[in-house]
PDB file of C-alpha atoms in Angstrom:
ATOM      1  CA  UNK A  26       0.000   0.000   0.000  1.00 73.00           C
ATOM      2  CA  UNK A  27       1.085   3.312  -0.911  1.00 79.00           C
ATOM      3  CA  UNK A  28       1.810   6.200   1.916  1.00 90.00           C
ATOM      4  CA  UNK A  29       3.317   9.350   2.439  1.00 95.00           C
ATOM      5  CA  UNK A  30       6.075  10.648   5.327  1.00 95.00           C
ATOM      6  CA  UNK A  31       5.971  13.653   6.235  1.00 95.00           C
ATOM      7  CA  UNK A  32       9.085  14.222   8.402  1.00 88.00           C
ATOM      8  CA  UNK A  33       8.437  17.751  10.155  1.00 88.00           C
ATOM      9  CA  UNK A  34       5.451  17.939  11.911  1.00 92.00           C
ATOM     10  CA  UNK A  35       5.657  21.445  13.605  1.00 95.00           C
ATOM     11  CA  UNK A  36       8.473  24.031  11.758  1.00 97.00           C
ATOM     12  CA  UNK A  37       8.555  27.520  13.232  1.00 97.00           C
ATOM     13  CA  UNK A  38       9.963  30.325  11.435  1.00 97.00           C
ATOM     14  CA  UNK A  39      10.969  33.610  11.450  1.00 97.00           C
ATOM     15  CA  UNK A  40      10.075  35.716   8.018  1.00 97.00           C
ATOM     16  CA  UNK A  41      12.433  35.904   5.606  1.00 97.00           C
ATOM     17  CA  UNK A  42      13.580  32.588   6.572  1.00 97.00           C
ATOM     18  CA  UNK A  43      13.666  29.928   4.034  1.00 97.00           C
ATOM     19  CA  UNK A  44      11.561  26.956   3.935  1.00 97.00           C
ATOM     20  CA  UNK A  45      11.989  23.241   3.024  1.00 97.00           C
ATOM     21  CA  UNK A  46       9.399  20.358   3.984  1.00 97.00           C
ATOM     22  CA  UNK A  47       9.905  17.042   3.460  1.00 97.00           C
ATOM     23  CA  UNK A  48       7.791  14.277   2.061  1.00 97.00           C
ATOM     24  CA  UNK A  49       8.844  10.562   1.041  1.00 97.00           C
ATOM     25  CA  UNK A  50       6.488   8.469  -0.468  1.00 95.00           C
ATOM     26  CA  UNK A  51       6.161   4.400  -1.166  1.00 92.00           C
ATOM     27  CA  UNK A  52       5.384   3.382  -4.415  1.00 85.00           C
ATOM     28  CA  UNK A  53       7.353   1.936  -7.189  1.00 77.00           C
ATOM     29  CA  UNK A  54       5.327   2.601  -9.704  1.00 84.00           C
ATOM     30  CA  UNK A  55       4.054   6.063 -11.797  1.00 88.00           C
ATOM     31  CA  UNK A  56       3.106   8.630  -9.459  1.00 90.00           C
ATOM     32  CA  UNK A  57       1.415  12.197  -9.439  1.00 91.00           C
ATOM     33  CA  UNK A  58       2.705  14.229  -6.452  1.00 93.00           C
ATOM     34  CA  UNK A  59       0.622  17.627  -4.915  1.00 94.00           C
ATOM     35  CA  UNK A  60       1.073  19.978  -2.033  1.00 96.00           C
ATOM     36  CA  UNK A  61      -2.122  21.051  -0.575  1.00 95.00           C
ATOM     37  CA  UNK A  62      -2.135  23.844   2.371  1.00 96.00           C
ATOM     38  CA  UNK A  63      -5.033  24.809   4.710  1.00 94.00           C
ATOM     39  CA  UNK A  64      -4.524  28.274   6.051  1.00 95.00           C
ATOM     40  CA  UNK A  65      -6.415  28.951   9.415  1.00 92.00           C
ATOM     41  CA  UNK A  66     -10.389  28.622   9.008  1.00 89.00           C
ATOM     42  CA  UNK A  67      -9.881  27.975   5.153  1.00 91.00           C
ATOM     43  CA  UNK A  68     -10.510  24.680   3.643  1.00 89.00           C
ATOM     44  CA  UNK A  69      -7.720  22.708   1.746  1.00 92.00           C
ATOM     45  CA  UNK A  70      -6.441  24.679  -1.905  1.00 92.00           C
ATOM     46  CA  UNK A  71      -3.827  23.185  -4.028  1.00 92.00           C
ATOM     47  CA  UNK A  72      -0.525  24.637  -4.195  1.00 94.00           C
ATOM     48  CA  UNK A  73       1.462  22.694  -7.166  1.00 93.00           C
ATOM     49  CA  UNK A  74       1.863  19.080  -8.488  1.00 92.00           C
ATOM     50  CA  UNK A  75       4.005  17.004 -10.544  1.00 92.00           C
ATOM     51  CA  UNK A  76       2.568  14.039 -12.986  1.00 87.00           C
ATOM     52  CA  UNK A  77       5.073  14.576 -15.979  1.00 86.00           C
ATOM     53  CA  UNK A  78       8.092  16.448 -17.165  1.00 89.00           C
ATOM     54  CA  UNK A  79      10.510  18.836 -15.670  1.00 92.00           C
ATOM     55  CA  UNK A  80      10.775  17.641 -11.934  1.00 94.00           C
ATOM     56  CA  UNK A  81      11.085  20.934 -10.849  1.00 96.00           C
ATOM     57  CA  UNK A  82       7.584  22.734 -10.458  1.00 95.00           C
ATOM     58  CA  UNK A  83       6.120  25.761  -9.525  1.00 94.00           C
ATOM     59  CA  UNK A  84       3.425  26.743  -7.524  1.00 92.00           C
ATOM     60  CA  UNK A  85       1.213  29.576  -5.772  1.00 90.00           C
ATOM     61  CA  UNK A  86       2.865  32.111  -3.772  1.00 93.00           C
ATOM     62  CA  UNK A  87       6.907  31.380  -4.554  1.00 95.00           C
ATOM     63  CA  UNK A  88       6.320  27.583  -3.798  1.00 96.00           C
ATOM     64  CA  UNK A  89       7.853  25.142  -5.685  1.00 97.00           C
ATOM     65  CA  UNK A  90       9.189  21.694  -5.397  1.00 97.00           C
ATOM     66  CA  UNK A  91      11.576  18.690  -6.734  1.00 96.00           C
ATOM     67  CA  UNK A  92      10.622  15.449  -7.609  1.00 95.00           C
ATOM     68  CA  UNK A  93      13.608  13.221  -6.790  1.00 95.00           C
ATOM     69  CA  UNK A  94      12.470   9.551  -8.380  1.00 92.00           C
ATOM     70  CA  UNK A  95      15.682   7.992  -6.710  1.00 92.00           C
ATOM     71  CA  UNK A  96      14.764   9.043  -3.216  1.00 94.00           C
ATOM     72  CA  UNK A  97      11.003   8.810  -3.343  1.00 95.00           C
ATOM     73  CA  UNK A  98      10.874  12.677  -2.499  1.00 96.00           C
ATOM     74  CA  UNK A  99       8.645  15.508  -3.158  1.00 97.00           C
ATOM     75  CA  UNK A 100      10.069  18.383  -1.069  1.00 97.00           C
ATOM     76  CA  UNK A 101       8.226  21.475  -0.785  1.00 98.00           C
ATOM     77  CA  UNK A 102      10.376  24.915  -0.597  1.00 98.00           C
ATOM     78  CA  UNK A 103      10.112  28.674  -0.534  1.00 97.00           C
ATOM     79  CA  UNK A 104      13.532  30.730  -0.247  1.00 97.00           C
ATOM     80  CA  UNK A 105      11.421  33.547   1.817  1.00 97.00           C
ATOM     81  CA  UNK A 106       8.262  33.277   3.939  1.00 97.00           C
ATOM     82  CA  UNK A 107       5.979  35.400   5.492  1.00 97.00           C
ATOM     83  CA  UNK A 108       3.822  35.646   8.136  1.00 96.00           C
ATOM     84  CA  UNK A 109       0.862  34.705   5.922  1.00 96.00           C
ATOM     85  CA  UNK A 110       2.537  31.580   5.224  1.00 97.00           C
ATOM     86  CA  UNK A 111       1.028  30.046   8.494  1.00 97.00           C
ATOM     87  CA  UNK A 112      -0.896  27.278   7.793  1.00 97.00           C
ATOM     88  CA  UNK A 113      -1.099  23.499   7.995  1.00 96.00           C
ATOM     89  CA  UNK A 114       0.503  21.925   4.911  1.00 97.00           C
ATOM     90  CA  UNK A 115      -0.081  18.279   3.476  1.00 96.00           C
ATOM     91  CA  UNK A 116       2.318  16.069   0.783  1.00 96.00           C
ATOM     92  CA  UNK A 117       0.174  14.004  -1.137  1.00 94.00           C
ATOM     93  CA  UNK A 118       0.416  11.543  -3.735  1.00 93.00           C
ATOM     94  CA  UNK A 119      -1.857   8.739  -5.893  1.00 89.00           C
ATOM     95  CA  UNK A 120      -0.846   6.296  -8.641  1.00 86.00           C
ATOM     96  CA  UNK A 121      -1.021   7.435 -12.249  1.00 80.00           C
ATOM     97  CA  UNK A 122      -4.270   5.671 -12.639  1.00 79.00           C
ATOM     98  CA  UNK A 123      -7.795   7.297 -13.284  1.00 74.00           C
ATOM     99  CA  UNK A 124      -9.621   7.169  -9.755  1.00 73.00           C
ATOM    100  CA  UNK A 125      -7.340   6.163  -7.774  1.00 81.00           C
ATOM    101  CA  UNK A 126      -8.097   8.363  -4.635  1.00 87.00           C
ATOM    102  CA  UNK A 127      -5.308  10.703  -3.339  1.00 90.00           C
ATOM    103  CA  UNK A 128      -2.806   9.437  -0.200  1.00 92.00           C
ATOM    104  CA  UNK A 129      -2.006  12.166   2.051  1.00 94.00           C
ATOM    105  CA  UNK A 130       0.742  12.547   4.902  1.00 94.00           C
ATOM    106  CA  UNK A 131       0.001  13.542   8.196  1.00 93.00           C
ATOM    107  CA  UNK A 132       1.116  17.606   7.478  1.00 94.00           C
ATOM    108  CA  UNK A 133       3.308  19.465   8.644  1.00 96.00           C
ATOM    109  CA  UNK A 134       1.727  22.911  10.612  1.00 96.00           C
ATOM    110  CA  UNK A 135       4.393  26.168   9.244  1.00 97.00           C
ATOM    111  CA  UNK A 136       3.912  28.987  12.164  1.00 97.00           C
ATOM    112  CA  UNK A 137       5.827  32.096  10.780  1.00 97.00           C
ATOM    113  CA  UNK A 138       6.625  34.760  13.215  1.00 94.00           C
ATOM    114  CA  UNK A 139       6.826  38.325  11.988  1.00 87.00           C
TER     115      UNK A 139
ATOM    116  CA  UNK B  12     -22.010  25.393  -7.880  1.00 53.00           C
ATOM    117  CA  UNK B  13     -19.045  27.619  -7.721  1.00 75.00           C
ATOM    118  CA  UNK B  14     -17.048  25.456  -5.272  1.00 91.00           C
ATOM    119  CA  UNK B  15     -17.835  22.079  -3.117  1.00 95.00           C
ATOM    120  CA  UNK B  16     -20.566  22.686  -0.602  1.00 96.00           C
ATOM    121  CA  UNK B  17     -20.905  20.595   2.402  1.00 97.00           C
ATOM    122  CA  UNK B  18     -23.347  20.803   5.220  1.00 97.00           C
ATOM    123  CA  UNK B  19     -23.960  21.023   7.953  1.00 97.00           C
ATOM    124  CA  UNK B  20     -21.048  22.734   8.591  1.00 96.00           C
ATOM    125  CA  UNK B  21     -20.769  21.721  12.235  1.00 97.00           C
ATOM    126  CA  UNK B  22     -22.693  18.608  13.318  1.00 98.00           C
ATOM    127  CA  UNK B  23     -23.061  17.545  17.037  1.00 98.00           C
ATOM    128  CA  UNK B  24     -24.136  14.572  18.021  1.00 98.00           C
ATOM    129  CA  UNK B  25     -24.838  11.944  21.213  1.00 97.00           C
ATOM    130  CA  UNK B  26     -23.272   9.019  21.328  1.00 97.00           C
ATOM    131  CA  UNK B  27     -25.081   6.023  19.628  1.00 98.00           C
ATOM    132  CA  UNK B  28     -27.323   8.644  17.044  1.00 98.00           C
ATOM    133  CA  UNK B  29     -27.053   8.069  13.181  1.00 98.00           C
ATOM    134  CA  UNK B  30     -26.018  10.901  11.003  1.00 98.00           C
ATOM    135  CA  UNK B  31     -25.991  12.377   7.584  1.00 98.00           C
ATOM    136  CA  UNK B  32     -23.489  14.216   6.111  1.00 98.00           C
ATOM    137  CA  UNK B  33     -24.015  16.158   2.825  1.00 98.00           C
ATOM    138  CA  UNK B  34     -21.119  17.186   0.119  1.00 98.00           C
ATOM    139  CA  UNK B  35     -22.626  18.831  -3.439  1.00 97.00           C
ATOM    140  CA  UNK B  36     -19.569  18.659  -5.602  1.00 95.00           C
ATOM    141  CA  UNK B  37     -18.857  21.338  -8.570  1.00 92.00           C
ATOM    142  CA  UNK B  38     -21.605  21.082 -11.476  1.00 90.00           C
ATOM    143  CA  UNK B  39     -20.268  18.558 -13.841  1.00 87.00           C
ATOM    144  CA  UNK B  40     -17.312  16.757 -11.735  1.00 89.00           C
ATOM    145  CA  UNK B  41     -17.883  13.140 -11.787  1.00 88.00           C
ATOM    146  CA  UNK B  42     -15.573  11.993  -9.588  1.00 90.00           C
ATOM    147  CA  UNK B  43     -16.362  12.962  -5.635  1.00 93.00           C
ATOM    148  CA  UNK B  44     -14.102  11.621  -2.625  1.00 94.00           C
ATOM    149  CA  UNK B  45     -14.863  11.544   0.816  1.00 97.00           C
ATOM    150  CA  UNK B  46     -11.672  11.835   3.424  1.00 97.00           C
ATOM    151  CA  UNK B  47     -11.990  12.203   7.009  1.00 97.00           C
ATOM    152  CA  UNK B  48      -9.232  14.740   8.923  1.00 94.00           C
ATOM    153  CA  UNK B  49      -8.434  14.164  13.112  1.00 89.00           C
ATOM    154  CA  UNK B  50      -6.047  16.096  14.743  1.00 80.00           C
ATOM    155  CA  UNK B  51      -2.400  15.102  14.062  1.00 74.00           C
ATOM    156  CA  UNK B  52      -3.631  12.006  11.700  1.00 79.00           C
ATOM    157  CA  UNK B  53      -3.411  14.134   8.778  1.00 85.00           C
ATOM    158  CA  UNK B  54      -6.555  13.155   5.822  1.00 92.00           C
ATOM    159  CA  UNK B  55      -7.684   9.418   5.691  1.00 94.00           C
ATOM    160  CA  UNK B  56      -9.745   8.318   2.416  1.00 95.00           C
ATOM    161  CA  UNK B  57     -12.947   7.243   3.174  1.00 97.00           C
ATOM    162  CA  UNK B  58     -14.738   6.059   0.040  1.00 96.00           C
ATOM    163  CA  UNK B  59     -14.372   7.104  -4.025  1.00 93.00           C
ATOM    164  CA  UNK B  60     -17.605   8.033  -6.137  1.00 93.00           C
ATOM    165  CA  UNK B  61     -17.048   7.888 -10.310  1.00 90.00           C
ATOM    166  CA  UNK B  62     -20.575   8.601 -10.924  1.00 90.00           C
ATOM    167  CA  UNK B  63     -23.032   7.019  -8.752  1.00 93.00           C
ATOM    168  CA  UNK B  64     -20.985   4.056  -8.051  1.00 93.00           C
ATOM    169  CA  UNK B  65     -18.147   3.553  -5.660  1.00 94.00           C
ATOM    170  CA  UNK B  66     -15.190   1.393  -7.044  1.00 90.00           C
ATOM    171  CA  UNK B  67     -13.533   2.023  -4.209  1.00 92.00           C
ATOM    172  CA  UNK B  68     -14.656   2.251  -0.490  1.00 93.00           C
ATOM    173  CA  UNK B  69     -11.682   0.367   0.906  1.00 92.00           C
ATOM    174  CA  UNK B  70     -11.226   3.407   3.489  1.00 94.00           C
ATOM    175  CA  UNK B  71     -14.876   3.285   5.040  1.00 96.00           C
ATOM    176  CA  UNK B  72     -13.337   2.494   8.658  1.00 94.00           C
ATOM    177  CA  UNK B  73     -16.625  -0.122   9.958  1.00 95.00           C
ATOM    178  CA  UNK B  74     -20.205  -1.422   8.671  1.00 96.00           C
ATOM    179  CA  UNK B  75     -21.666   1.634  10.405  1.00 98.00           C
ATOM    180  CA  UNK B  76     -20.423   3.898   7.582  1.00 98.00           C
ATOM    181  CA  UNK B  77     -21.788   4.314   4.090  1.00 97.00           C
ATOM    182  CA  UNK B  78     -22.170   6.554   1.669  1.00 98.00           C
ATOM    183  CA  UNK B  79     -24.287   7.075  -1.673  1.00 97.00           C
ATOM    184  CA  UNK B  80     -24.225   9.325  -4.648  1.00 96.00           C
ATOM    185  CA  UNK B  81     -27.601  10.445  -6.462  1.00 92.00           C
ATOM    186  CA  UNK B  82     -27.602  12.066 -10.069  1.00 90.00           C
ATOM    187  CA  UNK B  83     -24.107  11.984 -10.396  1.00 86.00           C
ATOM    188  CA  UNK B  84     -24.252  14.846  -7.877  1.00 92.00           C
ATOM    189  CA  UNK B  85     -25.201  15.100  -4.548  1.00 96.00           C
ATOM    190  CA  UNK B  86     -23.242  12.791  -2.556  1.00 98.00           C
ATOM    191  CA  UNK B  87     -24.303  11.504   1.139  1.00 98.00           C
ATOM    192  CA  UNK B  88     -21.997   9.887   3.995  1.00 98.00           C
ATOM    193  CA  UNK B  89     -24.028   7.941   6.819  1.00 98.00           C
ATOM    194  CA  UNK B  90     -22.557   7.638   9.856  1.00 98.00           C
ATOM    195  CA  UNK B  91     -24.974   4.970  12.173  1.00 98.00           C
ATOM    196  CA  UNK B  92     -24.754   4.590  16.207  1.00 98.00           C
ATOM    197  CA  UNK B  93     -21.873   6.879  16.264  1.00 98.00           C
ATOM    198  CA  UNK B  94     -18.905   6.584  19.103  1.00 97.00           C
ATOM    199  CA  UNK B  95     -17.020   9.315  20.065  1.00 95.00           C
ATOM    200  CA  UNK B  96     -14.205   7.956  18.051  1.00 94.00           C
ATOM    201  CA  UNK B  97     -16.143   9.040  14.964  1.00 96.00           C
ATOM    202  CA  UNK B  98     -15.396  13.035  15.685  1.00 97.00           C
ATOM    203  CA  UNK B  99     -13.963  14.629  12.989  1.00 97.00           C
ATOM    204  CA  UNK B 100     -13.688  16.956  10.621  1.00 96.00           C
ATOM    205  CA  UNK B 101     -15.417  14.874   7.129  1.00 98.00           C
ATOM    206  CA  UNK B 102     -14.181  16.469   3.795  1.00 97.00           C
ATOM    207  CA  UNK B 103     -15.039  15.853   0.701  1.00 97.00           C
ATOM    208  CA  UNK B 104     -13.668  16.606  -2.577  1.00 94.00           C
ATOM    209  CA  UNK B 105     -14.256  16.230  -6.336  1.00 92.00           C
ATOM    210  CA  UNK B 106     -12.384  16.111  -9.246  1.00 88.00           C
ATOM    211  CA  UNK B 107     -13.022  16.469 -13.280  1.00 79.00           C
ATOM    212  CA  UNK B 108     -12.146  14.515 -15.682  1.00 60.00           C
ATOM    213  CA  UNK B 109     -13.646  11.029 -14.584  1.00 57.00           C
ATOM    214  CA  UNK B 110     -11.090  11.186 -12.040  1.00 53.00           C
ATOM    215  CA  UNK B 111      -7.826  11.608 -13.919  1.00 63.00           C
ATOM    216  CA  UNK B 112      -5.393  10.876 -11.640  1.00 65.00           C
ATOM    217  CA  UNK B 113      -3.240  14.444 -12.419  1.00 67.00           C
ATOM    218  CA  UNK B 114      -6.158  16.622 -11.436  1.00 72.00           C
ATOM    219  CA  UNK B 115      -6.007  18.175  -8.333  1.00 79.00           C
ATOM    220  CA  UNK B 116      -8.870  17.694  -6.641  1.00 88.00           C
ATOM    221  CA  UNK B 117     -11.247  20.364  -5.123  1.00 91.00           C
ATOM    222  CA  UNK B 118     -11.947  20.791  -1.342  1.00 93.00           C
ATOM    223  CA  UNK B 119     -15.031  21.450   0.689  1.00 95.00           C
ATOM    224  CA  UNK B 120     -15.035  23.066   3.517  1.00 94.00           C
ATOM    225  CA  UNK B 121     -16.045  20.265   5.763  1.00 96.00           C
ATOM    226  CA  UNK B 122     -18.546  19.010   8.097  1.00 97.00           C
ATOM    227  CA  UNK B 123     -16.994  18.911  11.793  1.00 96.00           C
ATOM    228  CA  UNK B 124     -18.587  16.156  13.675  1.00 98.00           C
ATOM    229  CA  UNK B 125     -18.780  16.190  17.652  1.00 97.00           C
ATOM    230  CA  UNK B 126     -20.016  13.252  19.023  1.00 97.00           C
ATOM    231  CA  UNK B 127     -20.888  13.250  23.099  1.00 97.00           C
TER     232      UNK B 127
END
């Protein structure tokens, strides 16, 4: 069965500070990889995914992340945060097969002091 | 609909009631999803709608839950004789594209379920 390690599970930050989560996944096979966050009171919005093609991607806000296929990892980064940063933030990933339902990590909560 | 609309929005409950939960996905998505978030356990799937079937409801935690889908729409989750370990927050999503698996999928807002 697939799941999804999400190393940090509380990171506190100062602004300007830059940012790296970590997720790991297990699955051998074809993946598609997303970041979701959930900012206080607000329900979950996509920030960026990866199903094909440069491993590097770019999302909302100045995220981005790297698909590494050797280590299973789908790190999430930001060179400089802000306080409005703070929110809960989730690694998820499914195989690349229609339906098949999404597998998220546990999150990791980003509190960003100004 | 403009977004995913769940209700109620908080739900609470004594121990041992059934209840309903309610998700209306975005107008023309056929693929809805139901996940379940507790604190510090991160999002659980539930069950998988493509349609108004469910090829997949491998997450439903115990007999007491199910879930149905009408008119390729409206989707409800049943929770029977609840315990207190049912109290969560239940999201759901959906997702175009008969659920291709690179779409992203859209959130509700959840229904937060308090059970006493």
């Amino acid at each position: 069965a697939q799941s999804v390690s999400q190393h940090n599970h509380h990171v506190i930050l100062s602004e300007a500070a830059s940012l790296e989560l970590g997720c790991n996944y297990s699955y051998g096979g074809t993946v598609n990889l997303f970041w979701y966050v959930q900012y206080p009171g607000q329900h979950l919005q996509l920030l960026l995914k990866y199903f094909s093609g440069d491993p590097l991607v770019k999302g909302i806000k100045g995220f981005e992340a790297e698909f590494i296929k050797s280590k299973f990892s789908f790190n999430l980064r930001k060179p400089s945060v802000q306080w409005s940063d703070t929110a809960e933030y989730f690694c998820a990933v499914n195989k690349n097969q229609a339906g098949t339902a999404l597998i998220f990590g546990k999150g990791t909560t980003l509190s960003v002091s100004s | 609909g403009a977004g995913v609309s769940q209700s109620p929005s908080n739900k609470v409950t004594e121990k041992g009631k059934d209840v309903e939960l309610r998700c209306d996905p975005i107008s023309g998505h056929t693929a809805l999803y139901w996940y379940r978030q507790s604190l510090g356990q991160g999002l659980e799937f539930l069950i998988y709608f493509q349609g108004n079937s469910a090829p997949d409801k491998s997450g439903l935690p115990s007999d007491r839950f199910s879930a149905e889908r009408t008119g390729g729409s409206v989707s409800t989750l049943t929770i029977q004789r609840t315990q207190q370990e049912d109290s969560a927050v239940y999201l759901c999503a959906s997702s175009t594209i008969k659920g291709a698996p690179n779409y992203g999928y859209t959130f509700g807002s959840g229904t937060r379920l308090t059970v006493v």
